[in-house]
Amino acid sequence: MRIVLLGAPGSGKGTQAQLLVKAYGVPQISTGDLLREAVSRGTPLGLRAKSAMDSGKLVDDATVLGMIRERLAQADAAKGFILDGFPRNIAQAEALETLLAGLGKPLEAVVLLNLDLGILFKRLTGRRICQTCGQVFNIFTSPPDTAAHRQKCGHEPVLIQRPDDKEEVIGKRLEVYDAQTKPLIKYYTAAKLLRVVDADAEMGVVFKSIQDAVRAAPVNAA
Ligand code: AMP
């Protein structure tokens, strides 16, 4: 399986990527996660990326492409991958195409998680992450059950908000998605790789749609 999960921030790419990892045994490659890790380790790359991330802008292509090149060269990516949050613009998509053509492993599908803007906003402003175990909650739609969490993870949920999930940054992230990432819908439609999935449903239902979409023939999106 060599796929891209495409969608606005808050469309559920990370959650669905984790389900795909479990089902297909291929790694999730999330540029957002890789960048956040570099920021928290204080590496030169992380220091370079931090201000763009905190303000909801894209990190420069050279940095992100270097990171992706390195990650795709690791042994576990030889059997396939789920790209989550990459590519984010046409230049990155073109670079990815060249990179994968060089490896003789082209993309098999690009799955668009389609969601209304109002729902995206609510998902992002409500998103909270348990600082201890990384589990993702939403204070509006899936708040933590303290007792259940303690039983499952052995600790109380300690909820934090990603700095870029703050309301003032979310607007910028959605604007960046519209201007830079949305054109990929046309790009991958033309490449006959795009499949569109309705992401406004329960997690398991969306997952089933993704599985069906990956098997089905490509369709065009508006
Ligand atoms: P995400 O977790 O995918 O929403 O990414 C969080 C932030 O990391 C984004 O708002 C960007 O600042 C940065 N980022 C993640 N992926 C990319 C990418 N492919 N290109 C540029 N910046 C990225």
JSON list of N, CA, C and O and ligand atoms in Angstrom, two decimals, residues 9 13 30-33 35-36 49 52-54 56-61 64 84-88 92 127 162 164 173, ligand 1:
[
{"chain": "A", "resi": 9, "resn": "PRO", "atom": "N", "xyz": [-6.63, 20.38, 7.80]},
{"chain": "A", "resi": 9, "resn": "PRO", "atom": "CA", "xyz": [-6.35, 20.09, 9.21]},
{"chain": "A", "resi": 9, "resn": "PRO", "atom": "C", "xyz": [-7.66, 19.76, 9.91]},
{"chain": "A", "resi": 9, "resn": "PRO", "atom": "O", "xyz": [-8.67, 20.41, 9.66]},
{"chain": "A", "resi": 13, "resn": "LYS", "atom": "N", "xyz": [-6.99, 12.80, 9.30]},
{"chain": "A", "resi": 13, "resn": "LYS", "atom": "CA", "xyz": [-5.92, 12.06, 8.61]},
{"chain": "A", "resi": 13, "resn": "LYS", "atom": "C", "xyz": [-5.09, 11.21, 9.60]},
{"chain": "A", "resi": 13, "resn": "LYS", "atom": "O", "xyz": [-4.80, 10.06, 9.33]},
{"chain": "A", "resi": 30, "resn": "SER", "atom": "N", "xyz": [4.03, 10.96, 8.89]},
{"chain": "A", "resi": 30, "resn": "SER", "atom": "CA", "xyz": [3.36, 12.25, 9.10]},
{"chain": "A", "resi": 30, "resn": "SER", "atom": "C", "xyz": [4.42, 13.34, 9.21]},
{"chain": "A", "resi": 30, "resn": "SER", "atom": "O", "xyz": [5.22, 13.32, 10.16]},
{"chain": "A", "resi": 31, "resn": "THR", "atom": "N", "xyz": [4.43, 14.25, 8.26]},
{"chain": "A", "resi": 31, "resn": "THR", "atom": "CA", "xyz": [5.42, 15.33, 8.33]},
{"chain": "A", "resi": 31, "resn": "THR", "atom": "C", "xyz": [5.17, 16.21, 9.55]},
{"chain": "A", "resi": 31, "resn": "THR", "atom": "O", "xyz": [6.12, 16.70, 10.16]},
{"chain": "A", "resi": 32, "resn": "GLY", "atom": "N", "xyz": [3.90, 16.38, 9.94]},
{"chain": "A", "resi": 32, "resn": "GLY", "atom": "CA", "xyz": [3.59, 17.16, 11.14]},
{"chain": "A", "resi": 32, "resn": "GLY", "atom": "C", "xyz": [4.22, 16.51, 12.38]},
{"chain": "A", "resi": 32, "resn": "GLY", "atom": "O", "xyz": [4.86, 17.19, 13.18]},
{"chain": "A", "resi": 33, "resn": "ASP", "atom": "N", "xyz": [4.07, 15.18, 12.51]},
{"chain": "A", "resi": 33, "resn": "ASP", "atom": "CA", "xyz": [4.67, 14.47, 13.66]},
{"chain": "A", "resi": 33, "resn": "ASP", "atom": "C", "xyz": [6.19, 14.57, 13.63]},
{"chain": "A", "resi": 33, "resn": "ASP", "atom": "O", "xyz": [6.83, 14.79, 14.66]},
{"chain": "A", "resi": 35, "resn": "LEU", "atom": "N", "xyz": [8.00, 16.84, 12.27]},
{"chain": "A", "resi": 35, "resn": "LEU", "atom": "CA", "xyz": [8.41, 18.22, 12.59]},
{"chain": "A", "resi": 35, "resn": "LEU", "atom": "C", "xyz": [8.25, 18.50, 14.08]},
{"chain": "A", "resi": 35, "resn": "LEU", "atom": "O", "xyz": [9.13, 19.10, 14.71]},
{"chain": "A", "resi": 36, "resn": "ARG", "atom": "N", "xyz": [7.12, 18.06, 14.66]},
{"chain": "A", "resi": 36, "resn": "ARG", "atom": "CA", "xyz": [6.90, 18.30, 16.11]},
{"chain": "A", "resi": 36, "resn": "ARG", "atom": "C", "xyz": [7.98, 17.61, 16.94]},
{"chain": "A", "resi": 36, "resn": "ARG", "atom": "O", "xyz": [8.46, 18.15, 17.93]},
{"chain": "A", "resi": 49, "resn": "ALA", "atom": "N", "xyz": [11.90, 25.19, 11.87]},
{"chain": "A", "resi": 49, "resn": "ALA", "atom": "CA", "xyz": [10.49, 24.97, 11.53]},
{"chain": "A", "resi": 49, "resn": "ALA", "atom": "C", "xyz": [9.52, 25.62, 12.51]},
{"chain": "A", "resi": 49, "resn": "ALA", "atom": "O", "xyz": [8.39, 25.94, 12.14]},
{"chain": "A", "resi": 52, "resn": "ALA", "atom": "N", "xyz": [7.25, 28.91, 11.76]},
{"chain": "A", "resi": 52, "resn": "ALA", "atom": "CA", "xyz": [6.22, 28.68, 10.73]},
{"chain": "A", "resi": 52, "resn": "ALA", "atom": "C", "xyz": [5.08, 27.85, 11.31]},
{"chain": "A", "resi": 52, "resn": "ALA", "atom": "O", "xyz": [3.89, 28.16, 11.11]},
{"chain": "A", "resi": 53, "resn": "MET", "atom": "N", "xyz": [5.43, 26.81, 12.06]},
{"chain": "A", "resi": 53, "resn": "MET", "atom": "CA", "xyz": [4.39, 25.93, 12.62]},
{"chain": "A", "resi": 53, "resn": "MET", "atom": "C", "xyz": [3.51, 26.67, 13.62]},
{"chain": "A", "resi": 53, "resn": "MET", "atom": "O", "xyz": [2.29, 26.56, 13.58]},
{"chain": "A", "resi": 54, "resn": "ASP", "atom": "N", "xyz": [4.13, 27.44, 14.50]},
{"chain": "A", "resi": 54, "resn": "ASP", "atom": "CA", "xyz": [3.36, 28.14, 15.53]},
{"chain": "A", "resi": 54, "resn": "ASP", "atom": "C", "xyz": [2.41, 29.18, 14.93]},
{"chain": "A", "resi": 54, "resn": "ASP", "atom": "O", "xyz": [1.41, 29.53, 15.54]},
{"chain": "A", "resi": 56, "resn": "GLY", "atom": "N", "xyz": [0.95, 28.75, 11.94]},
{"chain": "A", "resi": 56, "resn": "GLY", "atom": "CA", "xyz": [0.01, 28.09, 11.04]},
{"chain": "A", "resi": 56, "resn": "GLY", "atom": "C", "xyz": [0.43, 28.10, 9.58]},
{"chain": "A", "resi": 56, "resn": "GLY", "atom": "O", "xyz": [-0.34, 27.74, 8.69]},
{"chain": "A", "resi": 57, "resn": "LYS", "atom": "N", "xyz": [1.68, 28.52, 9.32]},
{"chain": "A", "resi": 57, "resn": "LYS", "atom": "CA", "xyz": [2.16, 28.54, 7.92]},
{"chain": "A", "resi": 57, "resn": "LYS", "atom": "C", "xyz": [2.87, 27.24, 7.60]},
{"chain": "A", "resi": 57, "resn": "LYS", "atom": "O", "xyz": [3.19, 26.45, 8.49]},
{"chain": "A", "resi": 58, "resn": "LEU", "atom": "N", "xyz": [3.16, 27.03, 6.30]},
{"chain": "A", "resi": 58, "resn": "LEU", "atom": "CA", "xyz": [3.90, 25.83, 5.92]},
{"chain": "A", "resi": 58, "resn": "LEU", "atom": "C", "xyz": [5.38, 26.03, 6.17]},
{"chain": "A", "resi": 58, "resn": "LEU", "atom": "O", "xyz": [5.93, 27.13, 5.99]},
{"chain": "A", "resi": 59, "resn": "VAL", "atom": "N", "xyz": [6.04, 24.95, 6.58]},
{"chain": "A", "resi": 59, "resn": "VAL", "atom": "CA", "xyz": [7.49, 24.94, 6.69]},
{"chain": "A", "resi": 59, "resn": "VAL", "atom": "C", "xyz": [8.03, 24.88, 5.25]},
{"chain": "A", "resi": 59, "resn": "VAL", "atom": "O", "xyz": [7.37, 24.32, 4.36]},
{"chain": "A", "resi": 60, "resn": "ASP", "atom": "N", "xyz": [9.21, 25.43, 5.02]},
{"chain": "A", "resi": 60, "resn": "ASP", "atom": "CA", "xyz": [9.71, 25.52, 3.63]},
{"chain": "A", "resi": 60, "resn": "ASP", "atom": "C", "xyz": [9.89, 24.14, 3.00]},
{"chain": "A", "resi": 60, "resn": "ASP", "atom": "O", "xyz": [10.19, 23.16, 3.68]},
{"chain": "A", "resi": 61, "resn": "ASP", "atom": "N", "xyz": [9.71, 24.09, 1.68]},
{"chain": "A", "resi": 61, "resn": "ASP", "atom": "CA", "xyz": [9.72, 22.82, 0.94]},
{"chain": "A", "resi": 61, "resn": "ASP", "atom": "C", "xyz": [11.04, 22.06, 1.10]},
{"chain": "A", "resi": 61, "resn": "ASP", "atom": "O", "xyz": [11.04, 20.84, 1.25]},
{"chain": "A", "resi": 64, "resn": "VAL", "atom": "N", "xyz": [11.14, 20.16, 4.39]},
{"chain": "A", "resi": 64, "resn": "VAL", "atom": "CA", "xyz": [10.17, 19.06, 4.45]},
{"chain": "A", "resi": 64, "resn": "VAL", "atom": "C", "xyz": [10.59, 17.94, 3.48]},
{"chain": "A", "resi": 64, "resn": "VAL", "atom": "O", "xyz": [10.52, 16.75, 3.82]},
{"chain": "A", "resi": 84, "resn": "ASP", "atom": "N", "xyz": [0.81, 11.22, 5.51]},
{"chain": "A", "resi": 84, "resn": "ASP", "atom": "CA", "xyz": [-0.22, 11.98, 6.23]},
{"chain": "A", "resi": 84, "resn": "ASP", "atom": "C", "xyz": [0.30, 13.41, 6.40]},
{"chain": "A", "resi": 84, "resn": "ASP", "atom": "O", "xyz": [1.29, 13.64, 7.07]},
{"chain": "A", "resi": 85, "resn": "GLY", "atom": "N", "xyz": [-0.35, 14.35, 5.70]},
{"chain": "A", "resi": 85, "resn": "GLY", "atom": "CA", "xyz": [0.09, 15.75, 5.81]},
{"chain": "A", "resi": 85, "resn": "GLY", "atom": "C", "xyz": [1.17, 16.11, 4.82]},
{"chain": "A", "resi": 85, "resn": "GLY", "atom": "O", "xyz": [1.74, 17.19, 4.87]},
{"chain": "A", "resi": 86, "resn": "PHE", "atom": "N", "xyz": [1.48, 15.22, 3.93]},
{"chain": "A", "resi": 86, "resn": "PHE", "atom": "CA", "xyz": [2.44, 15.46, 2.85]},
{"chain": "A", "resi": 86, "resn": "PHE", "atom": "C", "xyz": [1.96, 14.71, 1.61]},
{"chain": "A", "resi": 86, "resn": "PHE", "atom": "O", "xyz": [1.58, 13.54, 1.74]},
{"chain": "A", "resi": 87, "resn": "PRO", "atom": "N", "xyz": [2.00, 15.30, 0.42]},
{"chain": "A", "resi": 87, "resn": "PRO", "atom": "CA", "xyz": [2.40, 16.67, 0.11]},
{"chain": "A", "resi": 87, "resn": "PRO", "atom": "C", "xyz": [1.34, 17.71, 0.52]},
{"chain": "A", "resi": 87, "resn": "PRO", "atom": "O", "xyz": [0.16, 17.38, 0.66]},
{"chain": "A", "resi": 88, "resn": "ARG", "atom": "N", "xyz": [1.79, 18.97, 0.65]},
{"chain": "A", "resi": 88, "resn": "ARG", "atom": "CA", "xyz": [0.91, 20.06, 1.09]},
{"chain": "A", "resi": 88, "resn": "ARG", "atom": "C", "xyz": [0.78, 21.13, 0.01]},
{"chain": "A", "resi": 88, "resn": "ARG", "atom": "O", "xyz": [0.05, 22.10, 0.19]},
{"chain": "A", "resi": 92, "resn": "GLN", "atom": "N", "xyz": [5.64, 20.15, -3.71]},
{"chain": "A", "resi": 92, "resn": "GLN", "atom": "CA", "xyz": [5.93, 18.93, -2.94]},
{"chain": "A", "resi": 92, "resn": "GLN", "atom": "C", "xyz": [5.39, 17.69, -3.67]},
{"chain": "A", "resi": 92, "resn": "GLN", "atom": "O", "xyz": [6.03, 16.64, -3.68]},
{"chain": "A", "resi": 127, "resn": "ARG", "atom": "N", "xyz": [-9.94, 19.98, 19.87]},
{"chain": "A", "resi": 127, "resn": "ARG", "atom": "CA", "xyz": [-8.94, 18.90, 19.98]},
{"chain": "A", "resi": 127, "resn": "ARG", "atom": "C", "xyz": [-8.04, 19.09, 21.20]},
{"chain": "A", "resi": 127, "resn": "ARG", "atom": "O", "xyz": [-7.51, 20.16, 21.43]},
{"chain": "A", "resi": 162, "resn": "ARG", "atom": "N", "xyz": [-2.57, 21.61, 21.26]},
{"chain": "A", "resi": 162, "resn": "ARG", "atom": "CA", "xyz": [-1.44, 21.94, 20.39]},
{"chain": "A", "resi": 162, "resn": "ARG", "atom": "C", "xyz": [-1.42, 23.46, 20.18]},
{"chain": "A", "resi": 162, "resn": "ARG", "atom": "O", "xyz": [-2.48, 24.06, 19.99]},
{"chain": "A", "resi": 164, "resn": "ASP", "atom": "N", "xyz": [-0.82, 25.18, 17.70]},
{"chain": "A", "resi": 164, "resn": "ASP", "atom": "CA", "xyz": [-1.44, 25.60, 16.44]},
{"chain": "A", "resi": 164, "resn": "ASP", "atom": "C", "xyz": [-2.92, 25.22, 16.36]},
{"chain": "A", "resi": 164, "resn": "ASP", "atom": "O", "xyz": [-3.55, 25.42, 15.33]},
{"chain": "A", "resi": 173, "resn": "ARG", "atom": "N", "xyz": [-4.33, 28.31, 9.31]},
{"chain": "A", "resi": 173, "resn": "ARG", "atom": "CA", "xyz": [-4.06, 26.96, 8.78]},
{"chain": "A", "resi": 173, "resn": "ARG", "atom": "C", "xyz": [-5.08, 26.60, 7.71]},
{"chain": "A", "resi": 173, "resn": "ARG", "atom": "O", "xyz": [-4.74, 25.99, 6.69]},
{"chain": "B", "resi": 1, "resn": "AMP", "atom": "P1", "xyz": [-0.10, 18.76, 10.79]},
{"chain": "B", "resi": 1, "resn": "AMP", "atom": "O1", "xyz": [0.12, 18.02, 12.06]},
{"chain": "B", "resi": 1, "resn": "AMP", "atom": "O2", "xyz": [-0.02, 17.89, 9.57]},
{"chain": "B", "resi": 1, "resn": "AMP", "atom": "O3", "xyz": [-1.35, 19.61, 10.81]},
{"chain": "B", "resi": 1, "resn": "AMP", "atom": "O4", "xyz": [1.13, 19.79, 10.64]},
{"chain": "B", "resi": 1, "resn": "AMP", "atom": "C1", "xyz": [1.39, 20.77, 11.61]},
{"chain": "B", "resi": 1, "resn": "AMP", "atom": "C2", "xyz": [2.24, 21.87, 10.99]},
{"chain": "B", "resi": 1, "resn": "AMP", "atom": "O5", "xyz": [3.48, 21.33, 10.52]},
{"chain": "B", "resi": 1, "resn": "AMP", "atom": "C3", "xyz": [1.64, 22.54, 9.76]},
{"chain": "B", "resi": 1, "resn": "AMP", "atom": "O6", "xyz": [0.72, 23.58, 10.10]},
{"chain": "B", "resi": 1, "resn": "AMP", "atom": "C4", "xyz": [2.90, 23.09, 9.08]},
{"chain": "B", "resi": 1, "resn": "AMP", "atom": "O7", "xyz": [3.39, 24.23, 9.73]},
{"chain": "B", "resi": 1, "resn": "AMP", "atom": "C5", "xyz": [3.88, 21.95, 9.31]},
{"chain": "B", "resi": 1, "resn": "AMP", "atom": "N1", "xyz": [3.82, 20.94, 8.23]},
{"chain": "B", "resi": 1, "resn": "AMP", "atom": "C6", "xyz": [3.38, 19.66, 8.31]},
{"chain": "B", "resi": 1, "resn": "AMP", "atom": "N2", "xyz": [3.48, 19.03, 7.12]},
{"chain": "B", "resi": 1, "resn": "AMP", "atom": "C7", "xyz": [4.01, 19.94, 6.26]},
{"chain": "B", "resi": 1, "resn": "AMP", "atom": "C8", "xyz": [4.33, 19.92, 4.87]},
{"chain": "B", "resi": 1, "resn": "AMP", "atom": "N3", "xyz": [4.14, 18.81, 4.13]},
{"chain": "B", "resi": 1, "resn": "AMP", "atom": "N4", "xyz": [4.85, 21.04, 4.33]},
{"chain": "B", "resi": 1, "resn": "AMP", "atom": "C9", "xyz": [5.06, 22.15, 5.05]},
{"chain": "B", "resi": 1, "resn": "AMP", "atom": "N5", "xyz": [4.75, 22.26, 6.36]},
{"chain": "B", "resi": 1, "resn": "AMP", "atom": "C10", "xyz": [4.24, 21.16, 6.97]}
]
